[in-house]
mmCIF file of C-alpha atoms in Angstrom:
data_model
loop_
_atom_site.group_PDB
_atom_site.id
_atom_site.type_symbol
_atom_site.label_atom_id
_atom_site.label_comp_id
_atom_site.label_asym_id
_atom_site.label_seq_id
_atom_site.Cartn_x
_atom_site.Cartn_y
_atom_site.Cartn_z
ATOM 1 C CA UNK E 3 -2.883 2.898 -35.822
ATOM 2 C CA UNK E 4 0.496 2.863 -34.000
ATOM 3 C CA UNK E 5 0.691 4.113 -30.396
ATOM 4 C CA UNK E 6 2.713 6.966 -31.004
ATOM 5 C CA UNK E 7 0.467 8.464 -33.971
ATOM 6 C CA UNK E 8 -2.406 8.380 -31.509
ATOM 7 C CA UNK E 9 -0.526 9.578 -28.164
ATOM 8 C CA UNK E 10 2.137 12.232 -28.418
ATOM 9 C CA UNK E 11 4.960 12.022 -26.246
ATOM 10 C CA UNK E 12 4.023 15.207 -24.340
ATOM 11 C CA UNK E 13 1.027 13.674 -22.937
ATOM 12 C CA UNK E 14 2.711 10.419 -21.905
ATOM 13 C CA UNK E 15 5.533 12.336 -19.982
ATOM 14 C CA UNK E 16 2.778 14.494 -18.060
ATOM 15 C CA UNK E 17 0.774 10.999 -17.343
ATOM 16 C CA UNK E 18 3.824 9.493 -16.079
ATOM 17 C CA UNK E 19 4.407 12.474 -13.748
ATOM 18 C CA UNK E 20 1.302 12.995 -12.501
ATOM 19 C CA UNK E 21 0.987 9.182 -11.452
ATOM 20 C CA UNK E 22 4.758 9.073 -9.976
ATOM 21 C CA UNK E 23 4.235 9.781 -6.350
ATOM 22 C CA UNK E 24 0.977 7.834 -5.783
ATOM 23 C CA UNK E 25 3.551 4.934 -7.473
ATOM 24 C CA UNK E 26 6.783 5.688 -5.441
ATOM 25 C CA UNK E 27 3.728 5.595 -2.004
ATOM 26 C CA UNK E 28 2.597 2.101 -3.500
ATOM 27 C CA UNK E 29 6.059 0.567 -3.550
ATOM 28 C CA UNK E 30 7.067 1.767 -0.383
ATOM 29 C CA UNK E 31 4.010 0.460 1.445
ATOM 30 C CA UNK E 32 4.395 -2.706 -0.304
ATOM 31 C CA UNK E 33 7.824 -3.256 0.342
ATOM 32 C CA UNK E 34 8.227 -1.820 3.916
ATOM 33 C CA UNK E 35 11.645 -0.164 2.659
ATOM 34 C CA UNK E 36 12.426 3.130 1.450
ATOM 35 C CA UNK E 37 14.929 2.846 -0.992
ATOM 36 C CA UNK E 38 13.959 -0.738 -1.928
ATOM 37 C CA UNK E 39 10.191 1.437 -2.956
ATOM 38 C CA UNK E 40 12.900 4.159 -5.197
ATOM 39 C CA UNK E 41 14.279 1.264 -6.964
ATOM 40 C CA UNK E 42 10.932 -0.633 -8.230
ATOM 41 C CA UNK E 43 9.858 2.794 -8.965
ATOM 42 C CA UNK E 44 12.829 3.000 -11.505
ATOM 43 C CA UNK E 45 12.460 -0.656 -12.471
ATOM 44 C CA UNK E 46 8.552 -0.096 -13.438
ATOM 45 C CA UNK E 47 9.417 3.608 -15.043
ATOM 46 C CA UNK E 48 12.064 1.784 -17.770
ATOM 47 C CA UNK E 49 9.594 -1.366 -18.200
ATOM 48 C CA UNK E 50 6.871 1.215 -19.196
ATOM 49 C CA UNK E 51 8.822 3.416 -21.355
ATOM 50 C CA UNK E 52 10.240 -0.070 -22.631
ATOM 51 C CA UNK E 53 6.599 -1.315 -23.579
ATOM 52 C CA UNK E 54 4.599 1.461 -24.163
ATOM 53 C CA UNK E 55 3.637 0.153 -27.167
ATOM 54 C CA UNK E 56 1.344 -2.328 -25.670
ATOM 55 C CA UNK E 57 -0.387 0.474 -23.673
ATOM 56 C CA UNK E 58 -3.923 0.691 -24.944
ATOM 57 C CA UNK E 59 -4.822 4.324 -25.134
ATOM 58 C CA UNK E 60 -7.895 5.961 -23.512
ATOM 59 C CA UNK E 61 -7.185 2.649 -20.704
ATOM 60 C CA UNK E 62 -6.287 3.267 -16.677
ATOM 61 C CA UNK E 63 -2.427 4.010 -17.500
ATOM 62 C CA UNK E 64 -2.148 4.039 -13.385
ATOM 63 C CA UNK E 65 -3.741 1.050 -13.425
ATOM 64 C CA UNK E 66 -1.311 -0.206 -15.746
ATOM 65 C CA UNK E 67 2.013 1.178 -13.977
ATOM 66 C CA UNK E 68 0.692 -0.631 -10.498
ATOM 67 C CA UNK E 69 0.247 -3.342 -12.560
ATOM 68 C CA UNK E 70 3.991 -3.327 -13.848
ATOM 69 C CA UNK E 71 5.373 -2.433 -10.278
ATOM 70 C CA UNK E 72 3.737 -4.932 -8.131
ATOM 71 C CA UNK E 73 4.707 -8.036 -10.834
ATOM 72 C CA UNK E 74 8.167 -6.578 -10.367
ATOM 73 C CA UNK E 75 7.954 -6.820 -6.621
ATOM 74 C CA UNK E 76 6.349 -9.968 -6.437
ATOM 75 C CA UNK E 77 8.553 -11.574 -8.855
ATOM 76 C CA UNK E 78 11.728 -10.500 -7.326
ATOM 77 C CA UNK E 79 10.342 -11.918 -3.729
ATOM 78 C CA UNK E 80 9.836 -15.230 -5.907
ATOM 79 C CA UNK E 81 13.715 -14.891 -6.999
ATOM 80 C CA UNK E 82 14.760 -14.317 -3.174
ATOM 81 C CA UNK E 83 12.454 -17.789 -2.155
ATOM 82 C CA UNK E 84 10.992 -15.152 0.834
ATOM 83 C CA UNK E 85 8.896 -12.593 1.498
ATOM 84 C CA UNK E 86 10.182 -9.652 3.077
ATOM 85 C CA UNK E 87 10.083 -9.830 7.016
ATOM 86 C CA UNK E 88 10.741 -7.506 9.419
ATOM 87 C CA UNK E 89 11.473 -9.430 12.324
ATOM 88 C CA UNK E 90 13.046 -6.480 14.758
ATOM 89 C CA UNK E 91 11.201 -3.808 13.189
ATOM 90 C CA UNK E 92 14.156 -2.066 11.611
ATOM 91 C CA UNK E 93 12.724 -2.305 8.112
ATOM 92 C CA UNK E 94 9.554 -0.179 9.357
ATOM 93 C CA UNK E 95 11.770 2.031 11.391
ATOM 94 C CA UNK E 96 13.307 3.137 8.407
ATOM 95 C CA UNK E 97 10.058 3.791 6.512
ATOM 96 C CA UNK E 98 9.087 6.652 8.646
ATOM 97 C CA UNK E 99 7.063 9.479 6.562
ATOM 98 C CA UNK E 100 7.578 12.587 7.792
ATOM 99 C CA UNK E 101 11.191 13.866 8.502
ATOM 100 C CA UNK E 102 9.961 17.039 9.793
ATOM 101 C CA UNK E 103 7.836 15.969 12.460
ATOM 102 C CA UNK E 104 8.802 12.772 14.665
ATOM 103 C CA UNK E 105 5.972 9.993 14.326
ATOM 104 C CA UNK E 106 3.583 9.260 17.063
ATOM 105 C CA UNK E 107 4.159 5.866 18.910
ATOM 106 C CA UNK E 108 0.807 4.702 17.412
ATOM 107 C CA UNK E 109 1.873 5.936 14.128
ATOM 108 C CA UNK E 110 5.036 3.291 14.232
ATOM 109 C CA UNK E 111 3.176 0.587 15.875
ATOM 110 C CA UNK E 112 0.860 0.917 12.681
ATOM 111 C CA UNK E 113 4.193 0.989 9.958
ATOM 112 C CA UNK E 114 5.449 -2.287 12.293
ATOM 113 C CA UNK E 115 1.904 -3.965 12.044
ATOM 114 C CA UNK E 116 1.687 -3.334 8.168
ATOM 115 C CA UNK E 117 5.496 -4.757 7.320
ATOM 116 C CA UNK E 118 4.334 -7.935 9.322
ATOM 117 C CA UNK E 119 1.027 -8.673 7.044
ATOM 118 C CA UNK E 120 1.739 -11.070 4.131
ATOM 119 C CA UNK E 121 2.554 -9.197 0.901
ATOM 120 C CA UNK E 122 -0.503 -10.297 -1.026
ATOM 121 C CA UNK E 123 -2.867 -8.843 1.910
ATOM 122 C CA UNK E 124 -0.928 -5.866 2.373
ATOM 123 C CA UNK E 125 -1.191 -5.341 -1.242
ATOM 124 C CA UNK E 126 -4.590 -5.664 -1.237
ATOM 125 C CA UNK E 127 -5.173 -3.479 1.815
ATOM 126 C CA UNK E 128 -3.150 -0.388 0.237
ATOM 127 C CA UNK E 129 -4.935 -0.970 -3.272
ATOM 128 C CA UNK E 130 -8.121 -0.478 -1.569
ATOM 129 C CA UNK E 131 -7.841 1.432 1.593
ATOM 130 C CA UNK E 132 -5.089 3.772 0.503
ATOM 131 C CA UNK E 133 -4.428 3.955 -3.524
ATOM 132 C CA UNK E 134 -8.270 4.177 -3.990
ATOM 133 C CA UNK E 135 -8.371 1.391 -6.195
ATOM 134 C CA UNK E 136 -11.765 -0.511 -6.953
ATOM 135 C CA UNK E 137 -12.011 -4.309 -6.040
ATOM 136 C CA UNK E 138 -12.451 -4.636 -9.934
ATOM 137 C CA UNK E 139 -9.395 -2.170 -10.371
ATOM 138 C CA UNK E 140 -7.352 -4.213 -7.596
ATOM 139 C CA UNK E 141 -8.350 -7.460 -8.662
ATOM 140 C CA UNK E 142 -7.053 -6.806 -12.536
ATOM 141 C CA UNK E 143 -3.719 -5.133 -10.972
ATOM 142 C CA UNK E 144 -3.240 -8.305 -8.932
ATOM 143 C CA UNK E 145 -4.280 -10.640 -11.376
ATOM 144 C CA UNK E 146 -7.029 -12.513 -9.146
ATOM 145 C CA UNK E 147 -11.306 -12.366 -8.543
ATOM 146 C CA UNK E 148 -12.559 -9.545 -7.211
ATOM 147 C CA UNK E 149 -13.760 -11.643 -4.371
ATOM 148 C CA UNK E 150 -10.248 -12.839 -3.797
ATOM 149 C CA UNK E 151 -9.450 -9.199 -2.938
ATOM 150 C CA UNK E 152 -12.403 -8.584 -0.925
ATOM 151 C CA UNK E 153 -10.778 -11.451 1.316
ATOM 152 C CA UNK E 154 -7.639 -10.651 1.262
ATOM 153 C CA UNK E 155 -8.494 -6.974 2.859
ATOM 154 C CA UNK E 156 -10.662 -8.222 5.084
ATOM 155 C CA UNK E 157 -8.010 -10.728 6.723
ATOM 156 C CA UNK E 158 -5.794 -7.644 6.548
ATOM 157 C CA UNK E 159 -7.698 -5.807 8.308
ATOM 158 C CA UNK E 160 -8.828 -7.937 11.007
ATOM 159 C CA UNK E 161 -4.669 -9.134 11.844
ATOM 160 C CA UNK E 162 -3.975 -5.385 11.724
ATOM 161 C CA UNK E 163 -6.647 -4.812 14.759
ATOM 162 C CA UNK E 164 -5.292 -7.780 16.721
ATOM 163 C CA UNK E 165 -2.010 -6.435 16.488
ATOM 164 C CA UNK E 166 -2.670 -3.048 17.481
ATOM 165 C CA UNK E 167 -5.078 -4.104 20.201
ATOM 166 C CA UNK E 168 -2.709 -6.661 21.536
ATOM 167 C CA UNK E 169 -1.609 -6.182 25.128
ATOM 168 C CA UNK E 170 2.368 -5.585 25.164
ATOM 169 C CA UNK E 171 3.157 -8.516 26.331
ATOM 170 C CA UNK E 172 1.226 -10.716 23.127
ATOM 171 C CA UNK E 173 2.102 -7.885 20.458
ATOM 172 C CA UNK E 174 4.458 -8.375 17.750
ATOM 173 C CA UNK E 175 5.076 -4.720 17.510
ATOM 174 C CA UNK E 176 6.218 -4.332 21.294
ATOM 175 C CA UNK E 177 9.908 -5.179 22.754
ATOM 176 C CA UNK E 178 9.265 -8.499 24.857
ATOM 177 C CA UNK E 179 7.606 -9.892 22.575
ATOM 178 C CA UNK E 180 8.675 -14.207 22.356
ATOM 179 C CA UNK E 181 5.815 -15.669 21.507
ATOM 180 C CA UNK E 182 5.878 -15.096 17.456
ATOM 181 C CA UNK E 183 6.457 -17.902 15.373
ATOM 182 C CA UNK E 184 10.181 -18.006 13.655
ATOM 183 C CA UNK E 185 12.341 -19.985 11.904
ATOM 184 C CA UNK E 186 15.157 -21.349 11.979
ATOM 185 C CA UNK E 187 17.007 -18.111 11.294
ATOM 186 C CA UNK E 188 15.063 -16.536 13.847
ATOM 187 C CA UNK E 189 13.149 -14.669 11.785
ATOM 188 C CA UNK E 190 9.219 -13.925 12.087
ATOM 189 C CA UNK E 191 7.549 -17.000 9.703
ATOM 190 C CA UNK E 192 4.790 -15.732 7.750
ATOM 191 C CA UNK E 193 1.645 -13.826 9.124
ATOM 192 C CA UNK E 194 0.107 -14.000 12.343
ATOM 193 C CA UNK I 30 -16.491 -3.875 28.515
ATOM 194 C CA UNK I 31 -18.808 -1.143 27.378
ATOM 195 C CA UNK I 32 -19.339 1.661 29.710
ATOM 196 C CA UNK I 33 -23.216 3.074 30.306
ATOM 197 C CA UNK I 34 -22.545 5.970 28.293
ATOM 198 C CA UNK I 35 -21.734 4.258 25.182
ATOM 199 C CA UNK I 36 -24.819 2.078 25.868
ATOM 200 C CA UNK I 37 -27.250 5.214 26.469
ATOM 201 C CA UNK I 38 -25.765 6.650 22.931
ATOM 202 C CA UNK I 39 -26.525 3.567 21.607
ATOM 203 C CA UNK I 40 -30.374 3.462 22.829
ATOM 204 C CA UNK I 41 -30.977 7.458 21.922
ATOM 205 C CA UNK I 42 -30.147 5.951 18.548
ATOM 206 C CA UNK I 43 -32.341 2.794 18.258
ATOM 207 C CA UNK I 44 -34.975 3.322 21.061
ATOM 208 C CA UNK I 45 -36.831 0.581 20.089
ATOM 209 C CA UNK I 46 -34.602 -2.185 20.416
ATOM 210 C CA UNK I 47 -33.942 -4.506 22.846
ATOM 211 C CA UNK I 48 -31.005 -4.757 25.390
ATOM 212 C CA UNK I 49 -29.472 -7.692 23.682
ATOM 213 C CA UNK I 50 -29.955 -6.091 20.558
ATOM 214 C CA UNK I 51 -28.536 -2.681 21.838
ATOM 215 C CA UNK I 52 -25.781 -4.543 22.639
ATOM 216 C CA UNK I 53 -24.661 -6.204 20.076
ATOM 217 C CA UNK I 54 -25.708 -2.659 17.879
ATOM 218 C CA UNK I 55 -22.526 -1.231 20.352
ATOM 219 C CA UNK I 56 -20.505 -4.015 19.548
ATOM 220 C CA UNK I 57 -20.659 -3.481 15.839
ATOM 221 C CA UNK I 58 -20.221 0.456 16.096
ATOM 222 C CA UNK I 59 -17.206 -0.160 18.174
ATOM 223 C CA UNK I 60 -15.601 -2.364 15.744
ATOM 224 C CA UNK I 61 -16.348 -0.011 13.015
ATOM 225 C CA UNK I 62 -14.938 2.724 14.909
ATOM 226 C CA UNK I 63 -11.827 0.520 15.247
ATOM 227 C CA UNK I 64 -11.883 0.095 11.437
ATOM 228 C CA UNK I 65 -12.227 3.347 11.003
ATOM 229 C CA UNK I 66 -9.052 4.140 12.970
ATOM 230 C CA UNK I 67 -7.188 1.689 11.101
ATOM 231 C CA UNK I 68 -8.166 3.032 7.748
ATOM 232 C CA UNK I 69 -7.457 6.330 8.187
ATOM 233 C CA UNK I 70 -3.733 5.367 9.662
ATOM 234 C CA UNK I 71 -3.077 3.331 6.549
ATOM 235 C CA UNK I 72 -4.102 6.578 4.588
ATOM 236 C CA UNK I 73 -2.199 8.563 6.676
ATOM 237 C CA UNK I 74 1.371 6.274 5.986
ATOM 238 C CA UNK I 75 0.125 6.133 2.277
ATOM 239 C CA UNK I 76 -0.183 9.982 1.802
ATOM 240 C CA UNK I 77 2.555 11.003 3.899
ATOM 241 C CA UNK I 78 4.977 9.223 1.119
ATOM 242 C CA UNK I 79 2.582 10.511 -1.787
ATOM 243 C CA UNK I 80 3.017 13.888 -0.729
ATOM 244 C CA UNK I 81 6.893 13.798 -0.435
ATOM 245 C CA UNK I 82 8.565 15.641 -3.435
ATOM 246 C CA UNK I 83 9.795 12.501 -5.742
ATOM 247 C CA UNK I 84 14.002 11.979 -4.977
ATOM 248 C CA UNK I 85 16.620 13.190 -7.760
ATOM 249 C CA UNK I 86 17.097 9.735 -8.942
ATOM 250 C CA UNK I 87 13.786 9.573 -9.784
ATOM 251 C CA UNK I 88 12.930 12.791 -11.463
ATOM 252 C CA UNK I 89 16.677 12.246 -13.492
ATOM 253 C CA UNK I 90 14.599 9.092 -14.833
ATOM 254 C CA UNK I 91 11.443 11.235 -16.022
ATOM 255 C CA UNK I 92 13.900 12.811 -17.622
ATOM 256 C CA UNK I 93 15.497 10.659 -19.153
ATOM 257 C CA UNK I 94 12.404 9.026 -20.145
ATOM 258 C CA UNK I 95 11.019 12.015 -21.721
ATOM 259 C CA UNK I 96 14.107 12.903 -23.809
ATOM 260 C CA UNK I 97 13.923 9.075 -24.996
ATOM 261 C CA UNK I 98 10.135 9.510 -26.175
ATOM 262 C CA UNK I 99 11.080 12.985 -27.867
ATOM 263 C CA UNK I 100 13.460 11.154 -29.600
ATOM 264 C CA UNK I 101 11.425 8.437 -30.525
ATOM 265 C CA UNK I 102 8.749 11.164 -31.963
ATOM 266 C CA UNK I 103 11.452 12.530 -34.111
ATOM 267 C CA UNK I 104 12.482 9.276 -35.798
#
């Protein structure tokens, strides 16, 4: 039986709202940018509407929309030969969360730390930790084991408390900070 | 270091064990307090973007996506 005899539009339209902002929060933590987040929520909203077809009904459709928006992300960081850095912080200055209220200093240093994890552990980390994911769920969004995941989050985790327990003078989120690795450009080179 | 107060919480906890093992029982809790920390921050950034209404662009897209699937029901 065809898709659309078995799900009725209405239904898809209220699914696709209701999973929306938990999507737009997942591309914005993965990316590190705020408008970069807006446009791979666009990007995954066409490629859905453009394959709904191959949605199997009474299946995880947020599941399946993380699924289209982190292949997006990843592929396009493929296309650009790099992962997104943030080498002077500006990319997780510009992420802060809540206009009306100014962040805490802790609350930055943690947005810094998080844009300067690789993109595969920071995925991870927000799958689990934030998006309330299972390592099962996570795993078949990021198309690896379970016990890949499990890894990944814990090396997440355990860069994210160096960082924020690092004196000022060996952090990567504080100014006077020379020690990091970079390259050529002078940008950071991949995790710590 | 560990001050004497988080040791003596530790011991009204497990007041059988050893020192060495008291010790290492504060070690542990104070790495899953720092855990702890970290994983409500990370819920904190997550939320705090969940919880924003979704931009114009994006809710012109719902709509445009719903029209499209109307549409599509019609055909």
């Amino acid at each position: 039986m065809p898709f659309r005899d078995m799900c009725r539009s209405q239904s898809i339209s209220e699914e696709l709202l209701d999973h929306t902002s938990h999507l737009r929060a997942f591309a914005i933590s993965l990316c590190g940018d705020r408008d970069h987040g807006d446009d791979l929520v666009q990007e995954t909203l066409l490629k859905a509407l453009s394959n709904i077809d191959s949605f199997r009904p009474g299946t995880n459709m947020r599941s399946w929309l993380f699924t289209i928006l982190r292949n997006t992300y990843f592929t396009q960081c493929r296309r650009a030969r790099h992962e997104v850095r943030d080498a002077d912080g500006s990319i997780a200055e510009s992420v802060r969360s809540a206009p009306a209220q100014e962040p805490h200093a802790d609350f930055r240093d943690f947005q810094r730390a998080l844009a300067l994890l690789n993109a595969e552990q920071r995925e991870a980390l927000i799958l689990i930790g934030a998006a309330g994911f299972s390592y099962d769920e996570a795993a078949a969004i990021a198309g690896c084991s379970s016990g890949t995941v499990k890894s990944r989050v814990n090396r997440a985790r355990a860069k994210l408390t160096r960082m924020l327990a690092a004196e000022p003078g060996r952090s990567p989120l504080k100014p006077g900070y020379g020690a990091a690795p970079r390259n050529a450009s002078g940008r950071l080179t991949s995790g710590l | 270091m560990y001050n004497g107060d988080k040791l003596r919480e530790a011991r009204d906890e497990v007041p059988d064990a050893n020192p060495g093992g008291v010790a290492a029982q504060v070690i542990v809790n104070h790495e899953r307090a720092k855990q702890a920390a970290i994983g409500r921050q990370l819920r904190d950034h997550y939320d705090a973007f969940a919880n924003e209404d979704l931009p114009g662009d994006i809710l012109e897209t719902l709509y445009d996506l719903n029209r499209r699937l109307d549409r599509r029901d019609g055909e």
